[in-house]
Tab-separated table of C-alpha atoms in Angstrom:
chain	number	residue	atom	x	y	z
J	49	MET	CA	36.358	-22.533	7.665
J	50	LYS	CA	33.287	-23.116	5.371
J	51	THR	CA	32.885	-20.535	2.668
J	52	ILE	CA	28.647	-19.514	2.719
J	53	ILE	CA	29.078	-17.109	-0.242
J	54	SER	CA	31.359	-17.186	-2.518
J	55	LEU	CA	32.074	-13.722	-5.520
J	56	LYS	CA	34.849	-14.341	-7.913
J	57	ASN	CA	35.200	-11.887	-10.794
J	58	VAL	CA	30.949	-10.477	-11.111
J	59	GLU	CA	30.840	-8.186	-13.347
J	60	LYS	CA	27.344	-6.174	-13.423
J	61	TYR	CA	26.164	-3.712	-16.601
J	62	PHE	CA	22.782	-2.108	-16.909
J	63	ASN	CA	22.329	-1.788	-20.981
J	64	SER	CA	25.982	-0.007	-21.587
J	65	LEU	CA	26.551	1.300	-17.422
J	66	HIS	CA	29.140	-0.652	-15.886
J	67	ALA	CA	27.975	-0.831	-12.474
J	68	LEU	CA	30.423	-3.471	-10.909
J	69	LYS	CA	33.425	-4.404	-11.909
J	70	ASN	CA	35.604	-7.383	-10.747
J	71	ILE	CA	34.193	-8.388	-7.651
J	72	THR	CA	35.801	-10.945	-5.424
J	73	PHE	CA	35.066	-11.906	-2.098
J	74	ASP	CA	33.743	-14.427	0.412
J	75	VAL	CA	32.166	-14.561	3.569
J	76	ASN	CA	32.782	-17.003	5.745
J	77	GLU	CA	30.754	-19.234	7.963
J	78	GLY	CA	30.596	-17.385	11.517
J	79	GLU	CA	31.258	-14.211	9.593
J	80	PHE	CA	29.931	-11.037	10.031
J	81	VAL	CA	30.247	-8.840	6.963
J	82	SER	CA	30.066	-5.452	5.780
J	83	ILE	CA	30.014	-3.478	2.608
J	84	ILE	CA	30.925	-0.208	2.424
J	85	GLY	CA	31.480	2.610	-0.321
J	86	PRO	CA	30.160	6.372	-1.748
J	87	SER	CA	26.420	6.269	-2.822
J	88	GLY	CA	25.715	4.557	-6.041
J	89	CYS	CA	29.214	2.714	-6.420
J	90	GLY	CA	25.963	-0.587	-6.626
J	91	LYS	CA	26.316	-1.851	-2.701
J	92	THR	CA	22.475	-2.204	-3.328
J	93	THR	CA	22.523	-4.443	-6.505
J	94	LEU	CA	25.833	-6.366	-4.826
J	95	LEU	CA	23.498	-7.683	-1.876
J	96	LYS	CA	20.463	-8.205	-4.386
J	97	ILE	CA	22.962	-9.930	-7.098
J	98	ILE	CA	24.348	-12.308	-3.709
J	99	GLY	CA	20.430	-12.877	-2.573
J	100	GLY	CA	19.305	-13.511	-5.819
J	101	LEU	CA	17.071	-10.397	-6.798
J	102	THR	CA	19.215	-9.182	-9.912
J	103	ASN	CA	21.284	-11.296	-12.436
J	104	PHE	CA	24.484	-10.455	-12.980
J	105	SER	CA	26.600	-9.878	-16.281
J	106	LYS	CA	29.378	-12.023	-15.762
J	107	GLY	CA	31.784	-14.241	-12.910
J	108	SER	CA	30.184	-16.219	-10.686
J	109	VAL	CA	28.593	-16.477	-6.767
J	110	THR	CA	27.932	-19.783	-5.073
J	111	ILE	CA	26.240	-19.812	-1.760
J	112	GLU	CA	26.890	-23.483	0.198
J	113	SER	CA	29.025	-23.868	-2.597
J	114	GLY	CA	25.399	-24.058	-4.895
J	115	SER	CA	24.439	-21.974	-6.688
J	116	VAL	CA	22.457	-18.628	-5.835
J	117	GLU	CA	18.847	-20.241	-7.058
J	118	SER	CA	18.909	-23.058	-6.057
J	119	ALA	CA	19.749	-20.977	-2.539
J	120	LEU	CA	16.741	-19.013	-3.157
J	121	GLN	CA	14.188	-21.984	-3.380
J	122	GLY	CA	16.006	-23.705	-0.553
J	123	ARG	CA	15.139	-20.067	1.647
J	124	LYS	CA	18.551	-19.503	2.492
J	125	PHE	CA	18.148	-16.170	2.466
J	126	GLY	CA	17.033	-13.501	5.113
J	127	PHE	CA	16.275	-10.182	3.661
J	128	VAL	CA	16.244	-7.058	6.171
J	129	PHE	CA	15.665	-3.590	3.766
J	130	GLN	CA	16.465	-0.299	3.811
J	131	LYS	CA	12.573	0.698	4.735
J	132	PRO	CA	11.312	-1.851	6.825
J	133	VAL	CA	8.443	-2.398	4.449
J	134	LEU	CA	5.889	-3.789	6.730
J	135	LEU	CA	2.231	-4.519	5.091
J	136	PRO	CA	0.252	-1.856	6.654
J	137	TRP	CA	-2.778	-4.146	6.770
J	138	ARG	CA	-0.725	-7.247	8.701
J	139	ASN	CA	-0.338	-6.325	12.599
J	140	VAL	CA	3.196	-6.713	14.003
J	141	LEU	CA	2.235	-11.069	14.691
J	142	GLU	CA	0.803	-11.368	10.903
J	143	ASN	CA	3.722	-9.286	9.453
J	144	ILE	CA	6.057	-11.614	10.869
J	145	GLN	CA	3.808	-14.759	10.033
J	146	LEU	CA	4.253	-13.767	6.392
J	147	PRO	CA	7.197	-16.056	5.416
J	148	LEU	CA	5.827	-19.140	7.394
J	149	GLU	CA	2.464	-18.497	5.740
J	150	ILE	CA	4.004	-18.858	2.470
J	151	LEU	CA	6.367	-21.813	3.089
J	152	ASP	CA	3.105	-23.020	4.355
J	153	ARG	CA	4.701	-23.548	7.586
J	154	ARG	CA	1.670	-22.263	9.627
J	155	ASN	CA	1.787	-25.240	12.302
J	156	ALA	CA	5.008	-23.167	13.391
J	157	SER	CA	3.427	-20.838	15.734
J	158	GLU	CA	5.437	-20.996	19.031
J	159	ILE	CA	8.008	-19.100	16.517
J	160	PRO	CA	6.635	-15.870	16.213
J	161	SER	CA	6.292	-15.605	19.725
J	162	LYS	CA	9.665	-16.214	20.003
J	163	LEU	CA	11.001	-14.028	17.767
J	164	LEU	CA	8.388	-11.043	18.681
J	165	LYS	CA	10.664	-11.470	22.597
J	166	ILE	CA	14.008	-11.337	20.922
J	167	VAL	CA	13.425	-8.561	19.486
J	168	GLY	CA	11.785	-7.059	22.421
J	169	LEU	CA	8.672	-6.425	20.903
J	170	GLU	CA	6.079	-8.872	22.865
J	171	LYS	CA	3.672	-6.220	24.290
J	172	PHE	CA	3.067	-5.090	20.713
J	173	GLU	CA	1.857	-8.173	18.801
J	174	ASN	CA	-0.786	-6.716	18.126
J	175	PHE	CA	0.082	-3.094	16.651
J	176	TYR	CA	-0.138	-2.101	13.152
J	177	PRO	CA	2.864	-0.565	11.660
J	178	ASN	CA	1.547	2.824	11.151
J	179	GLU	CA	1.678	2.367	15.106
J	180	LEU	CA	5.088	1.622	15.998
J	181	SER	CA	8.316	4.056	15.447
J	182	GLY	CA	11.086	3.438	12.998
J	183	GLY	CA	12.813	1.549	15.097
J	184	MET	CA	10.460	-0.587	16.569
J	185	GLN	CA	9.274	-1.478	12.479
J	186	GLN	CA	12.776	-2.599	11.302
J	187	ARG	CA	13.440	-4.476	14.847
J	188	VAL	CA	9.830	-6.474	13.080
J	189	SER	CA	11.564	-6.830	9.819
J	190	ILE	CA	14.114	-8.350	11.330
J	191	ALA	CA	12.335	-11.033	13.217
J	192	ARG	CA	10.110	-11.293	9.821
J	193	ALA	CA	13.449	-12.188	8.331
J	194	LEU	CA	14.236	-14.553	10.848
J	195	SER	CA	11.435	-16.373	11.220
J	196	PHE	CA	11.505	-19.386	8.439
J	197	GLY	CA	15.175	-19.742	9.974
J	198	PRO	CA	17.248	-18.849	7.245
J	199	SER	CA	21.033	-19.091	7.842
J	200	ILE	CA	22.436	-15.834	5.583
J	201	LEU	CA	21.018	-13.227	6.755
J	202	LEU	CA	21.245	-10.188	3.780
J	203	MET	CA	20.602	-6.687	4.941
J	204	ASP	CA	20.833	-3.296	3.082
J	205	GLU	CA	20.825	-0.084	5.273
J	206	PRO	CA	18.831	-1.590	7.884
J	207	PHE	CA	19.608	1.565	9.500
J	208	GLY	CA	20.368	3.796	7.730
J	209	SER	CA	16.934	5.914	7.921
J	210	LEU	CA	17.193	6.301	12.124
J	211	ASP	CA	19.040	8.680	14.199
J	212	GLU	CA	22.074	7.970	15.486
J	213	ILE	CA	20.996	6.912	19.653
J	214	THR	CA	18.323	4.151	18.357
J	215	ARG	CA	20.755	2.778	15.749
J	216	ASP	CA	23.540	2.274	18.255
J	217	ARG	CA	20.821	0.287	20.419
J	218	LEU	CA	19.783	-2.015	17.298
J	219	ASN	CA	23.082	-2.865	15.950
J	220	LEU	CA	23.868	-4.202	19.497
J	221	GLU	CA	20.509	-6.351	19.948
J	222	LEU	CA	21.441	-7.324	15.869
J	223	LEU	CA	24.896	-9.289	16.841
J	224	ARG	CA	22.825	-9.877	19.878
J	225	ILE	CA	20.156	-11.591	18.171
J	226	TRP	CA	23.373	-12.993	15.726
J	227	ARG	CA	24.331	-15.258	19.211
J	228	GLU	CA	21.484	-16.524	20.544
J	229	GLU	CA	21.280	-19.708	20.991
J	230	SER	CA	17.818	-19.922	18.617
J	231	SER	CA	19.408	-18.158	15.750
J	232	THR	CA	19.906	-19.691	12.970
J	233	ILE	CA	21.511	-16.889	10.898
J	234	SER	CA	25.366	-18.595	10.472
J	235	SER	CA	26.270	-15.135	8.113
J	236	ILE	CA	25.184	-11.543	8.143
J	237	THR	CA	26.116	-9.211	4.603
J	238	PHE	CA	25.745	-5.957	5.942
J	239	VAL	CA	25.274	-2.686	3.625
J	240	THR	CA	26.181	0.279	4.969
J	241	HIS	CA	27.225	3.933	4.825
J	242	SER	CA	28.463	4.343	8.036
J	243	VAL	CA	32.068	3.570	8.552
J	244	PRO	CA	31.787	3.068	12.018
J	245	GLU	CA	29.294	1.668	11.582
J	246	SER	CA	31.096	-0.866	9.155
J	247	VAL	CA	33.528	-1.408	12.583
J	248	PHE	CA	32.275	-2.525	15.333
J	249	MET	CA	30.013	-4.700	13.818
J	250	SER	CA	32.208	-6.499	11.425
J	251	ASP	CA	34.865	-9.269	10.653
J	252	LYS	CA	35.469	-7.854	7.571
J	253	VAL	CA	34.474	-4.817	5.408
J	254	ILE	CA	35.134	-4.275	1.745
J	255	VAL	CA	35.507	-1.167	0.315
J	256	LEU	CA	34.108	-0.301	-2.538
J	257	SER	CA	34.964	2.211	-4.791
J	258	ALA	CA	32.913	4.803	-7.072
J	259	ARG	CA	31.186	3.308	-10.279
J	260	PRO	CA	32.349	1.599	-11.500
J	261	GLY	CA	32.130	-0.323	-8.264
J	262	ALA	CA	35.414	-2.145	-7.349
J	263	VAL	CA	36.554	-3.631	-4.650
J	264	GLN	CA	39.205	-1.370	-3.340
J	265	GLN	CA	40.681	-3.523	-0.821
J	266	ILE	CA	39.703	-5.692	2.800
J	267	VAL	CA	39.726	-4.836	6.134
J	268	ASP	CA	40.203	-7.463	8.645
J	269	ILE	CA	38.778	-6.429	11.774
J	270	ASP	CA	40.684	-8.146	14.669
J	271	LEU	CA	38.281	-6.810	17.033
J	272	PRO	CA	37.547	-9.143	20.000
J	273	ARG	CA	34.213	-10.130	20.247
J	274	PRO	CA	31.606	-10.492	21.525
J	275	ARG	CA	31.461	-6.307	21.214
J	276	THR	CA	30.436	-3.651	23.542
J	277	SER	CA	29.659	0.251	23.105
J	278	GLU	CA	33.137	0.316	24.853
J	279	ILE	CA	34.861	-1.119	21.705
J	280	LYS	CA	34.309	2.575	20.803
J	281	TYR	CA	37.127	4.216	23.054
J	282	SER	CA	39.712	1.796	22.729
J	283	LYS	CA	42.950	2.685	19.917
J	284	LYS	CA	42.321	-0.125	17.870
J	285	TYR	CA	38.393	0.883	16.977
J	286	LEU	CA	40.030	4.189	16.122
J	287	GLU	CA	42.682	3.228	14.421
J	288	LEU	CA	40.135	0.846	12.427
J	289	VAL	CA	37.885	4.034	11.240
J	290	GLN	CA	40.251	6.111	10.352
J	291	CYS	CA	42.136	3.502	7.563
J	292	ILE	CA	38.840	3.143	5.896
J	293	ARG	CA	37.515	6.529	5.976
J	294	LYS	CA	41.521	7.299	4.027
J	295	ILE	CA	40.567	4.135	1.515
J	296	LEU	CA	37.113	6.094	1.009
J	297	LYS	CA	38.876	9.149	0.025
M	276	MET	CA	-6.550	18.585	24.142
M	277	TYR	CA	-9.608	16.030	24.250
M	278	LYS	CA	-11.684	19.137	24.521
M	279	LYS	CA	-10.392	20.553	21.721
M	280	ASN	CA	-10.701	18.059	19.374
M	281	ILE	CA	-14.130	18.399	20.732
M	282	LYS	CA	-14.845	21.256	19.657
M	283	ILE	CA	-12.855	21.312	16.501
M	284	LYS	CA	-15.164	18.223	15.541
M	285	LEU	CA	-17.709	20.615	15.980
M	286	LYS	CA	-16.936	23.543	14.562
M	287	ARG	CA	-16.357	21.714	11.142
M	288	THR	CA	-20.172	20.318	11.651
M	289	LEU	CA	-21.714	23.178	12.798
M	290	THR	CA	-20.600	25.609	10.156
M	291	PRO	CA	-21.244	24.483	6.849
M	292	VAL	CA	-24.660	23.649	9.245
M	293	PHE	CA	-24.692	27.598	9.752
M	294	VAL	CA	-24.178	28.338	6.368
M	295	SER	CA	-27.118	26.596	4.725
M	296	LEU	CA	-29.449	27.662	6.851
M	297	GLY	CA	-28.301	31.276	6.335
M	298	VAL	CA	-28.563	31.141	2.634
M	299	LEU	CA	-32.167	29.156	2.697
M	300	VAL	CA	-33.193	32.019	4.547
M	301	ILE	CA	-31.676	35.273	1.591
M	302	TRP	CA	-33.334	32.770	-1.084
M	303	GLU	CA	-36.896	32.951	1.608
M	304	PHE	CA	-36.723	36.644	2.068
M	305	ILE	CA	-35.460	37.228	-1.707
M	306	VAL	CA	-38.188	35.460	-3.257
M	307	SER	CA	-40.767	36.430	-1.225
M	308	ILE	CA	-40.880	40.296	-1.032
M	309	THR	CA	-39.818	40.401	-4.870
M	310	ASN	CA	-43.314	37.764	-5.000
M	311	TYR	CA	-41.276	35.915	-7.692
M	312	PRO	CA	-43.415	32.924	-8.784
M	313	GLU	CA	-43.519	29.478	-7.895
M	314	TYR	CA	-43.240	28.287	-11.064
M	315	LEU	CA	-39.960	29.789	-11.249
M	316	LEU	CA	-38.467	29.669	-8.509
M	317	PRO	CA	-40.099	28.405	-5.248
M	318	ARG	CA	-39.761	29.471	-2.158
M	319	PRO	CA	-37.395	26.821	0.797
M	320	ILE	CA	-40.763	26.416	3.033
M	321	VAL	CA	-43.202	26.056	0.474
M	322	ILE	CA	-40.535	22.811	-0.678
M	323	PHE	CA	-39.663	21.462	2.308
M	324	SER	CA	-43.327	21.489	3.398
M	325	ALA	CA	-44.606	20.000	0.211
M	326	LEU	CA	-41.450	17.155	1.164
M	327	ILE	CA	-43.222	16.755	4.318
M	328	ALA	CA	-46.631	15.533	2.452
M	329	ASN	CA	-45.666	13.763	-0.671
M	330	PHE	CA	-43.078	12.421	1.129
M	331	ASN	CA	-43.806	8.699	1.162
M	332	SER	CA	-44.574	8.589	-2.715
M	333	LEU	CA	-41.416	10.508	-3.235
M	334	LEU	CA	-39.689	8.077	-0.276
M	335	TYR	CA	-41.171	4.941	-2.773
M	336	HIS	CA	-39.571	6.643	-5.970
M	337	THR	CA	-36.275	7.379	-4.461
M	338	GLY	CA	-35.943	3.564	-3.394
M	339	ILE	CA	-36.602	2.296	-6.871
M	340	THR	CA	-33.956	4.311	-7.911
M	341	LEU	CA	-31.623	3.876	-5.568
M	342	PHE	CA	-32.211	-0.129	-5.887
M	343	GLU	CA	-31.680	0.299	-9.770
M	344	ALA	CA	-28.411	2.537	-8.813
M	345	MET	CA	-27.103	-0.014	-6.708
M	346	VAL	CA	-27.768	-3.437	-8.788
M	347	GLY	CA	-26.550	-1.717	-11.331
M	348	PHE	CA	-23.363	-1.001	-9.186
M	349	VAL	CA	-22.743	-4.159	-7.913
M	350	ILE	CA	-23.039	-5.969	-11.323
M	351	ALA	CA	-20.107	-3.863	-13.174
M	352	ASN	CA	-18.368	-3.463	-9.819
M	353	ILE	CA	-17.643	-7.217	-10.301
M	354	LEU	CA	-17.074	-7.633	-13.575
M	355	ALA	CA	-14.592	-4.485	-13.391
M	356	PHE	CA	-12.741	-5.947	-10.651
M	357	PHE	CA	-12.208	-9.667	-13.080
M	358	ILE	CA	-11.126	-7.227	-16.162
M	359	ALA	CA	-8.869	-5.226	-13.982
M	360	VAL	CA	-7.509	-8.317	-12.782
M	361	ILE	CA	-7.133	-9.520	-16.292
M	362	PHE	CA	-6.020	-6.337	-17.759
M	363	THR	CA	-2.806	-6.682	-15.235
M	364	HIS	CA	-2.283	-10.291	-15.549
M	365	SER	CA	-1.613	-10.028	-19.264
M	366	LYS	CA	-0.274	-6.890	-21.167
M	367	THR	CA	-1.337	-7.819	-24.917
M	368	ILE	CA	-5.282	-8.531	-23.717
M	369	GLU	CA	-5.423	-4.560	-21.708
M	370	ALA	CA	-3.141	-2.982	-24.773
M	371	GLY	CA	-6.235	-4.825	-27.365
M	372	PHE	CA	-8.978	-3.725	-24.990
M	373	HIS	CA	-7.365	-0.656	-23.566
M	374	PRO	CA	-9.403	2.046	-26.443
M	375	PHE	CA	-12.306	0.241	-26.507
M	376	VAL	CA	-12.503	0.805	-22.595
M	377	ILE	CA	-11.894	4.770	-23.331
M	378	ALA	CA	-14.418	4.721	-26.174
M	379	LEU	CA	-17.492	3.490	-24.013
M	380	GLN	CA	-16.376	5.858	-21.375
M	381	THR	CA	-15.927	8.706	-23.625
M	382	THR	CA	-19.628	8.041	-25.234
M	383	PRO	CA	-22.207	10.259	-22.691
M	384	ILE	CA	-24.834	8.386	-20.763
M	385	ILE	CA	-27.467	10.075	-22.341
M	386	ALA	CA	-26.339	9.215	-25.772
M	387	MET	CA	-26.501	5.322	-25.001
M	388	ALA	CA	-29.686	5.646	-22.804
M	389	PRO	CA	-32.090	5.097	-25.466
M	390	LEU	CA	-30.650	1.781	-27.420
M	391	LEU	CA	-30.259	0.305	-23.278
M	392	VAL	CA	-34.187	0.637	-23.340
M	393	LEU	CA	-34.027	-0.636	-26.684
M	394	TRP	CA	-32.657	-3.620	-25.527
M	395	PHE	CA	-33.550	-4.031	-21.340
M	396	GLY	CA	-37.048	-3.079	-21.799
M	397	SER	CA	-38.687	0.246	-20.556
M	398	ASP	CA	-39.160	-0.964	-16.865
M	399	ILE	CA	-35.782	-1.410	-14.104
M	400	GLY	CA	-33.486	-3.043	-16.671
M	401	SER	CA	-32.733	-0.640	-18.598
M	402	LYS	CA	-31.434	1.634	-15.559
M	403	ILE	CA	-29.956	-0.644	-13.663
M	404	ALA	CA	-27.860	-1.630	-17.872
M	405	ALA	CA	-27.440	2.729	-17.640
M	406	ALA	CA	-26.448	2.767	-14.001
M	407	ALA	CA	-23.985	0.185	-14.126
M	408	LEU	CA	-22.166	1.368	-17.404
M	409	VAL	CA	-21.162	4.495	-15.881
M	410	SER	CA	-20.400	2.916	-12.633
M	411	PHE	CA	-17.902	0.417	-14.263
M	412	PHE	CA	-15.389	3.034	-15.512
M	413	PRO	CA	-13.755	4.731	-12.539
M	414	THR	CA	-12.976	0.852	-11.096
M	415	ILE	CA	-11.524	-0.381	-14.113
M	416	VAL	CA	-8.698	2.250	-14.325
M	417	ASN	CA	-8.231	2.627	-10.797
M	418	GLY	CA	-8.512	-1.003	-9.834
M	419	VAL	CA	-5.469	-1.647	-12.404
M	420	LYS	CA	-3.618	0.787	-11.230
M	421	GLY	CA	-4.124	0.005	-7.348
M	422	LEU	CA	-2.943	-4.119	-8.558
M	423	GLU	CA	0.012	-2.442	-10.679
M	424	THR	CA	1.179	0.181	-7.769
M	425	ILE	CA	3.589	-2.504	-5.937
M	426	ASP	CA	6.453	-0.975	-3.977
M	427	GLU	CA	9.909	-2.795	-5.165
M	428	GLU	CA	11.360	-3.599	-1.955
M	429	ALA	CA	7.675	-5.518	-1.656
M	430	LEU	CA	8.258	-7.145	-4.344
M	431	ASP	CA	11.601	-8.178	-3.720
M	432	LEU	CA	10.851	-9.099	0.145
M	433	PHE	CA	8.388	-11.770	-1.537
M	434	LYS	CA	10.547	-13.020	-4.401
M	435	SER	CA	13.303	-13.168	-1.804
M	436	PHE	CA	10.508	-15.898	0.046
M	437	SER	CA	10.288	-17.298	-3.162
M	438	ALA	CA	6.775	-16.602	-3.149
M	439	THR	CA	4.676	-17.669	-5.978
M	440	ARG	CA	2.687	-15.393	-8.639
M	441	ARG	CA	-0.526	-16.372	-6.753
M	442	GLN	CA	0.450	-15.764	-3.154
M	443	ILE	CA	1.885	-12.192	-4.290
M	444	PHE	CA	-1.507	-11.967	-5.478
M	445	ALA	CA	-3.203	-12.718	-2.819
M	446	LYS	CA	-0.984	-11.367	-0.091
M	447	LEU	CA	0.374	-8.058	-1.725
M	448	ARG	CA	-1.098	-6.968	-4.800
M	449	LEU	CA	-4.874	-7.620	-3.334
M	450	PRO	CA	-4.489	-5.987	-0.436
M	451	ASN	CA	-2.704	-3.286	-1.739
M	452	SER	CA	-5.217	-2.381	-4.370
M	453	LEU	CA	-8.671	-1.954	-2.107
M	454	PRO	CA	-7.547	1.711	-1.084
M	455	PHE	CA	-7.215	2.541	-5.061
M	456	PHE	CA	-10.696	0.230	-5.526
M	457	PHE	CA	-12.553	1.817	-2.982
M	458	GLN	CA	-11.353	5.263	-4.250
M	459	ALA	CA	-13.133	4.186	-6.953
M	460	LEU	CA	-16.046	2.582	-5.562
M	461	LYS	CA	-17.354	6.119	-3.864
M	462	THR	CA	-17.239	7.760	-7.465
M	463	SER	CA	-18.748	4.960	-8.883
M	464	ALA	CA	-21.299	4.924	-6.149
M	465	ALA	CA	-22.498	8.935	-6.912
M	466	LEU	CA	-22.289	7.966	-10.619
M	467	SER	CA	-24.346	4.491	-10.260
M	468	VAL	CA	-27.387	6.881	-9.505
M	469	ILE	CA	-26.805	9.851	-11.923
M	470	GLY	CA	-26.499	7.119	-14.191
M	471	ALA	CA	-30.216	5.343	-13.479
M	472	ILE	CA	-31.482	8.370	-13.416
M	473	VAL	CA	-30.746	9.574	-16.889
M	474	GLY	CA	-32.177	5.741	-17.636
M	475	GLU	CA	-35.303	6.904	-16.156
M	476	PHE	CA	-35.554	9.283	-18.072
M	477	VAL	CA	-35.535	8.096	-21.000
M	478	GLY	CA	-38.888	6.225	-20.173
M	479	ALA	CA	-40.088	4.947	-16.990
M	480	ASN	CA	-43.053	5.451	-14.865
M	481	ARG	CA	-41.544	5.258	-11.430
M	482	GLY	CA	-38.326	6.653	-9.933
M	483	ILE	CA	-36.746	9.795	-9.097
M	484	GLY	CA	-36.282	10.819	-12.931
M	485	TYR	CA	-39.735	9.658	-13.843
M	486	ILE	CA	-40.714	12.181	-11.200
M	487	ILE	CA	-38.747	14.959	-12.202
M	488	LEU	CA	-39.394	14.186	-15.927
M	489	THR	CA	-43.297	14.513	-15.308
M	490	SER	CA	-43.187	17.410	-13.115
M	491	THR	CA	-41.560	20.156	-15.473
M	492	TYR	CA	-44.557	18.539	-18.666
M	493	HIS	CA	-47.263	19.964	-15.521
M	494	MET	CA	-45.054	22.744	-14.353
M	495	GLU	CA	-44.915	21.054	-11.270
M	496	THR	CA	-41.573	23.330	-9.776
M	497	VAL	CA	-42.226	22.519	-6.010
M	498	LYS	CA	-42.339	18.585	-6.656
M	499	MET	CA	-39.773	18.886	-9.338
M	500	PHE	CA	-37.421	20.819	-6.329
M	501	THR	CA	-38.223	17.618	-4.112
M	502	ALA	CA	-37.548	15.450	-6.167
M	503	ILE	CA	-34.731	16.842	-6.660
M	504	ILE	CA	-33.330	17.325	-3.040
M	505	MET	CA	-34.613	13.274	-2.988
M	506	SER	CA	-31.836	12.279	-6.175
M	507	ALA	CA	-29.625	13.777	-4.500
M	508	VAL	CA	-29.875	12.858	-0.418
M	509	ALA	CA	-29.993	9.605	-2.983
M	510	GLY	CA	-26.341	9.806	-4.420
M	511	MET	CA	-25.109	10.947	-0.736
M	512	LEU	CA	-27.152	7.958	0.601
M	513	PHE	CA	-25.309	5.222	-1.539
M	514	PHE	CA	-21.701	7.508	-1.450
M	515	GLY	CA	-21.772	7.290	2.477
M	516	ILE	CA	-22.480	4.013	3.030
M	517	VAL	CA	-19.570	2.900	1.005
M	518	SER	CA	-17.268	5.374	2.690
M	519	ILE	CA	-18.464	3.802	6.015
M	520	ILE	CA	-17.610	0.557	4.660
M	521	GLU	CA	-14.136	1.683	3.246
M	522	LYS	CA	-13.054	3.176	6.479
M	523	LYS	CA	-13.760	-0.757	8.224
M	524	ILE	CA	-12.152	-2.223	5.568
M	525	VAL	CA	-9.065	-0.025	4.570
M	526	PHE	CA	-8.356	0.766	7.856
M	527	TRP	CA	-4.690	1.409	7.429
M	528	GLN	CA	-5.132	4.202	6.172
M	529	LYS	CA	-5.759	7.697	7.049
M	530	PHE	CA	-8.130	9.315	6.043
């Protein structure tokens, strides 16, 4: 299996504050990996380090056997943040087009409308962000992250501010979108603070401890794919949820 | 629901109208029963009929003032916009010029006006300069704020696309700053009218400030009142125009 993201002994200090300690793990091709931990443990910082938005103090990070910098330059990362961060002066379609404009791929005009269909917003292309619900806004931000064909999707608590019903639905949709034929995404790294969500979505859950954030344990989730809501009633699922809860205690 | 909205809107517009009418009626009534001298406080009806009788001449002078204000406003704001952009690009330049900006801003325009007449002559040039000088600062201050007040996550988003500084400016900073700019433009629209009138006070032979000043010399209080009313109308008109443009351009902002 090809390694997509590889972290070795990564350390991060904010001045004198030790934020991340000796982080080592891999994300392989085709894997969905969740990072979970108590609030303030440096989950977001870790994701930003992987995506090249924050530098690290020690250790090494390789992306597809190259540097983070070259992966960023090569536009390999699609980011989805906790807030949808849509530009309020652009309608849905224009928001999805934003990365294409920046990459000067304006002729790829069929992509945004295709993505709108995939995220189920084809009737809303002319709507402005303030006319959409929180869930719909987050769908737009996912479509935007996919629009330029990145291979690595980095998600920072993307559904954290949504209600449970919307979150469950978007979880299933994200897995479906990932498996779409046209999908360019080879791996997803997903930060969350919800234990059930991490188990339901992932192949691997990385459990971080509180300050300084260190890998406490890496839990393999060997539930079958494709995942359906029924899995949540299986014994195995419940055991895994309990197991991670115990580690977090 | 819809009907209720109309009712609320009607109430909002009619209430101030009724209040102002009430004030005018009381004013009229008190002045007429106390026989208060007209050169101190004329009755609203007298002012109103003078306003209608001299409307063409008043309109001409108001137009001059509004023209001076608008030209000054446009020059000042184009300049202020570019300076704000330069300030956000270089902290050193901003730090160097900031005390200068503050000093100019805190100097009363009335203290500067005679100098402006000396420099730009007693025709409209000095009035345009006065209008420009006062409408300059709100835009600089708010413009810099608007260009710099960027959501961290939005910046991260642009960085994740490897966007250039120029792209971040054009697609994020600039549109993001528009609500701030328009907030300033509304303030400076009203200020520019004040600036033009102050300029006219120092030396002019036309404009609404000139009318106010000459009517004082001749104790023509009624005429003075009509000129004051017109100056208020000019200020509100300009403010209103900018507000309408604001709603069109900054459409995503809730008003």
